[in-house]
Amino acid sequence: MTRSLGAYVHVPFCSVRCGYCDFNTYTSDELGEGATRASYAVTVEREVELARGVLGQERPFETVFFGGGTPTQLPAADLVRVLAALRDQVGLAPGAEVTTEANPDSVTPASLAALREGGFTRISFGVQSAVPHVLRVLDRTHDPLRVPDAVRWAREAGFEQVSVDLIYGTPGESVDDWRRTLEHAVSLEPDHVSAYALIVEQGTALARRVARGEVPAPDDDDLADKYVLADEAFEAAGLSWYELSNWARDEAAQCRHNVLYWRSDDWWGFGPGAHSHVAGRRWWNVKHPAAYAQRLDAGLSPEKDHELVDDDTRTLERVLLESRLRTGLDLSVVPDGHRARVAGLRDRGLVDVTGERLVLTRDGRLLADAVVRELV
Amino acid sequence: MSASSAPQVPQPGSTDPAVLRNFCIIAHIDHGKSTLADRMLQITGVVDERAARAQYLDRMDIERERGITIKSQAVRMPFTKSSGGDAGTPYVLNMIDTPGHVDFTYEVSRSLEACEGAILLVDAAQGIEAQTLANLYLAMEADLHIIPVLNKIDLPGAQPEKYAEEIAGIIGGEADDVLRVSAKTGEGVEALLNAIVEQVPAPVGDPDAPARALIFDSVYDTYRGVVTYVRVVDGKLSHRDKIKMMSTNAVHEMLEVGVISPEPVKSPDLGVGEVGYLITGVKEVRQSRVGDTVTSHAKPAQEPLGGYKTPNPMVFSGLYPIDGDDFATLREALDKLQLNDAALVYEPESSGALGFGFRIGFLGLLHLEIIRERLEREFNLDLIATAPNVVYRLEMEDGREITVTNPSEYPNDGKIAKVFEPVTRATILTPTDYIGTIMELCQSRRGQLLGMDYLSEDRVEIKYTLPMGEIMFDFFDALKSRTKGYASLDYEPTGEQAADLVKVDILLQGEVVDAFSAIVHRDSAYAYGVALAGKLKELIPRQQFEVPIQAAIGARIIARENIKAIRKDVLAKCYGGDISRKRKLLEKQKEGKKRMKMVGRVEVPQEAFIAALSTGDATPK
């Protein structure tokens, strides 16, 4: 069976650095020489050429995902140009899903029209919260009142799928604040929602603020309550969970690109710091945009390091990833010595077992990592 | 002999006792004993400056790091008198290094027995400390000639006049007689060597009597077996003799005798008054015990030298390998350490919470810490130590008597007629400013004031009877923090007293965790239970179910906490770039799980045991 192939394009630019973000992204002040926004698309095109050498043209990309950073910090024409390179060099399957992330305040009707025109089919807005004081703690600059406009423009531009990203558990966010955000999100009538518990990542400004005691660390019980609220609100609005932190209106509205990750398919990650996984080999690019550009300018691969996924590792990853999906984990994937534990998990109400598949219950989703530790 | 030629150095085995001087140095940690010893080795030419390791006499790393001496050594130093009427006369000085800590009082007393004189070395900026005072009293009881010396006179904070007065007041004499040196710069050290020759009496013994030598130290050497340090009192020990240990009548072949100067030097004999080593091929120090008398097998002495005692462990603690697979390594390590430490006793025990380990008896808390550190450092073991406890004697209603060295063995059924706990006589030296706070502290630890003596206008010696179990916890730390570090403590066991003691158990999900059981006074049981339950609540991670923590005396619950069930244990995001990282995190978590101890269904991290059992923190203040 051939695995599906996807493309991820990392766009490492933001207008401001959000305090909670540990992604590989830079404001214009932080970038060194040789890594300007202006030349970025050209640089990525070089990596696309490299990819063609490895991948050939037999297997077109079924999904493409532009993430960041804020991809829409680049002119729409640059994003379209990179997409065109992917299409021309490797190929794009008919009906391919092409997503870009966007900040609500970094799009205009014109830029959205240009993206749609250039082949983008799906857009995912970083809404995070509808509550101004919560957005401030997250250092998000957009005006929540502009979000409905952005969503409407995307619809008008003809995007087939519109998704919103939300974050819960921000320091200072009350349960009512989160309810407001949920109501707001549902009122946008998105096709898809992602909702993530805030993780205070080491090395971020937020982590330092927590360490200094300026803001409280997220509380697990509060996060659990908010997850339950979100799941209830989305299900009531006709959005069903298909992955732990993702809900979709129907199967067609699921993010096929992300599903590809969770099914251990192949993808090529373009851009600085991007991770790839093709034919049992994982590798990742050098992180800094300047180093990335230098490598490609010199005709070298931007790969920093790699690992080979052996059978045990693959098993562990599959349990880890597939258990997060509503389609569940095939019990045959669970190593022999651990399969007996499934009954205990079911007795504790953490999993349902139908046929040969194990599916997390809502309580189980909240304890997914603990479940996985018992299964491998 | 011309005046310019070097005088003949007296050789071991044929040294006239009249030119021998055997002395030790009594000093507190940090008061500069090792530096002074190094300086003497240099001045007498035994080691040159470049060859000298800093603090030559402290051999073990731990000793060097902590700046303390655990095991004594003896060095023979030839010294030509450089002042006075007998200037130019060769002498031989034997410097016997004594352990400085209260835990090793018995070893100190044996070292003192091997000497005729003692240097009382006191930091001129700090004055005498309680342990030094205790050792000084031992030296005075042993009839040693005391040479008082103030060290560190080069320090800006030195107050030699003040402390000379203080010392003169304690030992009797004139402040002017207190010598002043700087071991660091060497100032006054040569004068001190001359004073030793002049003041310390030469050893006296009968060269024709059957041999008698006192063992004052016994050290295991990997290559040579046990090296025994002796002071010959009567007769002569020759390297071809068979010798007999008078406490056990065990006979050993003597393979080698010699002196340390500062490396071992073989010699044919050791004669009256001489200090040196002997090697018999025995492999364990307990076959060659400190305090025992060595005599000749062919011509044995009738009476041993006085004062031999078997050291009794005063403090017990369970030591458990964090990795259960290390149990055998721990056993081997203890066997090895015991070769060198006759006071170390242990037997295997098992704990429901901690698995298999050993209950180990120690001379005191420092002894415990040193052993634990050596096990971890030299044998690469990760260990959990249970809170140290003393030995309790229980009289049961049916007349039986039980000795409890592990709180979990303390009977719960209430058939106890009386409990006896060991008590100590504690001596605290302190600036007078802190008398009030110290008395308050001792009172709260069930102390009884025995008396108070002013050493000088602003320093006082306070004596208390204190239960030893109370000192086990954080008494020393509390004393130091209440007195800004100025007070010093010494204690010696003096017997036992009946006390109203109870065992406090800790239950997790209704199951007693034996490692957390403690014997405490009834009045502080409640505070202890509340504190430990509260601490465990912080230390034990939330589980998938609720975990009640209870503190109980018998069936009566005295404190209760609750660890709520965990509701969230998942990372919300997992995309392409997160997979390796998440997998590694999972592997790490699984590795961490291996280090969890299961108490019933409850997973308790090792760190929780370590933190909860660390001395002091759970004790009511």
XYZ file of C-alpha atoms in Angstrom, chain A residues 155-371:
217
model
C -16.419 32.327 2.691
C -16.972 34.994 0.077
C -13.595 34.226 -1.456
C -14.780 30.656 -1.899
C -12.754 28.723 0.681
C -14.296 25.283 1.025
C -13.273 24.841 4.649
C -12.897 27.473 7.329
C -11.412 26.475 10.649
C -10.758 28.367 13.869
C -8.049 27.684 16.444
C -8.791 28.292 20.122
C -6.671 28.187 23.254
C -8.044 27.506 26.728
C -6.467 27.736 30.146
C -4.707 31.060 29.617
C -3.748 32.576 32.985
C -6.613 34.777 34.101
C -9.191 33.122 31.848
C -12.304 32.315 33.850
C -14.694 29.513 32.979
C -17.152 32.190 31.838
C -14.486 33.745 29.618
C -14.038 30.357 27.992
C -17.795 29.971 27.569
C -17.872 33.334 25.775
C -15.089 32.182 23.490
C -16.941 28.953 22.735
C -20.173 30.813 21.958
C -18.241 33.185 19.744
C -16.536 30.332 17.911
C -19.772 28.449 17.374
C -21.469 31.630 16.110
C -18.862 31.833 13.351
C -20.270 28.533 12.042
C -16.864 27.115 11.221
C -16.435 23.789 9.451
C -13.723 22.813 11.848
C -12.385 23.808 15.268
C -9.103 23.061 17.014
C -8.994 23.770 20.740
C -5.756 23.413 22.643
C -4.980 23.579 26.301
C -2.328 26.218 26.833
C 1.059 24.622 27.431
C 3.576 26.798 29.199
C 6.665 25.835 27.213
C 10.090 26.205 28.720
C 12.037 29.173 27.478
C 9.005 31.260 26.554
C 8.243 34.683 27.966
C 5.109 33.215 29.520
C 7.152 30.545 31.311
C 9.307 33.285 32.794
C 6.245 35.201 33.914
C 4.879 32.067 35.570
C 8.237 31.391 37.211
C 8.310 34.932 38.573
C 4.822 34.446 39.960
C 3.336 37.227 37.831
C 0.686 34.931 36.419
C -0.513 31.570 37.722
C 0.444 28.333 35.963
C -2.465 26.617 34.173
C -4.383 24.363 36.531
C -5.081 20.833 35.307
C -8.549 20.699 36.848
C -9.479 23.975 35.181
C -8.154 22.648 31.869
C -10.175 19.463 32.275
C -13.360 21.445 33.006
C -12.771 23.615 29.943
C -12.131 20.632 27.712
C -15.444 19.133 28.768
C -17.191 22.461 28.155
C -15.646 22.699 24.697
C -16.559 19.144 23.756
C -20.151 19.718 24.866
C -20.452 23.041 23.056
C -19.029 21.737 19.792
C -21.023 18.528 19.783
C -24.168 20.582 20.450
C -23.283 22.773 17.475
C -22.888 19.751 15.209
C -19.113 19.594 15.320
C -17.901 16.089 16.262
C -14.505 15.244 17.667
C -12.276 13.265 15.351
C -9.036 13.853 17.196
C -8.461 14.755 20.796
C -8.227 18.494 20.154
C -10.083 18.694 16.821
C -13.737 18.814 15.877
C -15.304 18.864 12.393
C -18.734 19.320 10.885
C -18.443 16.095 8.902
C -15.790 13.781 7.567
C -15.095 16.047 4.619
C -14.347 18.919 6.985
C -11.618 17.023 8.846
C -8.155 18.336 8.252
C -6.775 15.659 5.938
C -3.262 16.998 6.346
C -3.255 16.507 10.103
C -4.901 13.098 9.779
C -1.949 12.174 7.570
C 0.395 12.886 10.506
C -1.703 10.783 12.843
C -1.775 7.864 10.441
C 2.008 7.877 10.073
C 1.808 8.709 6.366
C 4.607 10.549 4.578
C 5.182 14.261 4.467
C 7.905 16.644 3.487
C 8.348 19.652 5.722
C 9.737 22.680 3.895
C 11.294 25.673 5.605
C 13.566 26.274 8.605
C 13.093 23.805 11.454
C 10.456 21.830 9.534
C 10.186 18.100 10.245
C 9.754 15.510 7.518
C 8.830 11.843 7.537
C 9.256 9.833 4.385
C 9.644 6.078 4.078
C 10.499 5.445 7.719
C 13.010 8.238 7.970
C 12.462 11.399 9.961
C 14.602 14.462 9.515
C 14.454 18.086 10.438
C 15.912 21.220 8.955
C 18.251 23.730 10.542
C 16.200 26.067 12.649
C 17.293 29.563 11.867
C 15.973 31.109 8.639
C 19.385 32.615 7.885
C 21.174 29.257 8.260
C 18.421 27.646 6.221
C 18.813 30.181 3.432
C 22.617 29.869 3.450
C 22.456 26.116 3.029
C 20.073 26.284 0.128
C 21.923 29.191 -1.486
C 25.048 27.025 -1.361
C 23.188 24.167 -2.988
C 23.228 22.102 0.211
C 20.457 20.220 1.947
C 19.069 22.159 4.922
C 18.751 18.909 6.896
C 20.122 19.237 10.422
C 19.713 15.683 11.640
C 17.622 12.584 11.156
C 16.403 9.431 12.817
C 15.242 6.093 11.506
C 11.990 4.766 12.849
C 12.508 1.119 13.793
C 9.699 -1.347 14.471
C 9.471 -0.716 18.204
C 9.506 3.008 17.700
C 6.854 2.700 15.022
C 4.628 0.687 17.339
C 5.015 3.232 20.085
C 4.239 6.077 17.710
C 1.229 4.364 16.282
C -0.249 3.713 19.711
C 0.512 7.272 20.673
C -1.016 8.811 17.561
C -3.863 6.515 16.576
C -5.283 6.333 20.087
C -5.937 10.059 19.798
C -8.311 9.509 16.885
C -11.999 8.793 17.046
C -11.457 5.996 14.549
C -9.379 4.533 17.323
C -6.470 2.187 17.637
C -6.450 -1.274 16.149
C -5.767 -3.592 19.091
C -3.355 -5.613 16.981
C -0.989 -2.619 17.170
C -0.766 -2.908 20.978
C 2.278 -5.020 21.935
C 1.380 -8.518 23.138
C 2.436 -8.052 26.733
C 0.239 -4.991 27.117
C -2.996 -6.041 25.481
C -4.278 -7.510 28.743
C -4.383 -4.025 30.198
C -7.135 -2.955 27.828
C -9.792 -4.567 30.028
C -8.624 -2.538 33.016
C -8.757 0.675 31.002
C -12.278 -0.177 29.924
C -13.325 -0.967 33.501
C -12.028 2.409 34.582
C -14.127 4.055 31.886
C -11.190 5.378 29.915
C -11.722 3.441 26.677
C -14.490 1.792 24.690
C -13.696 -1.304 22.724
C -15.751 -2.024 19.640
C -14.688 -4.948 17.554
C -10.941 -4.814 17.345
C -10.631 -1.093 17.976
C -10.005 0.875 21.106
C -11.478 4.385 21.306
C -10.927 6.855 24.119
C -13.924 8.008 26.099
C -14.092 11.684 27.062
C -12.471 10.898 30.431
C -9.962 8.805 28.548
C -9.131 11.637 26.174
C -8.241 13.787 29.159
C -5.925 11.028 30.396
C -4.697 9.937 26.966
C -1.012 10.045 27.867
C -1.608 7.847 30.911
C -3.565 5.408 28.739
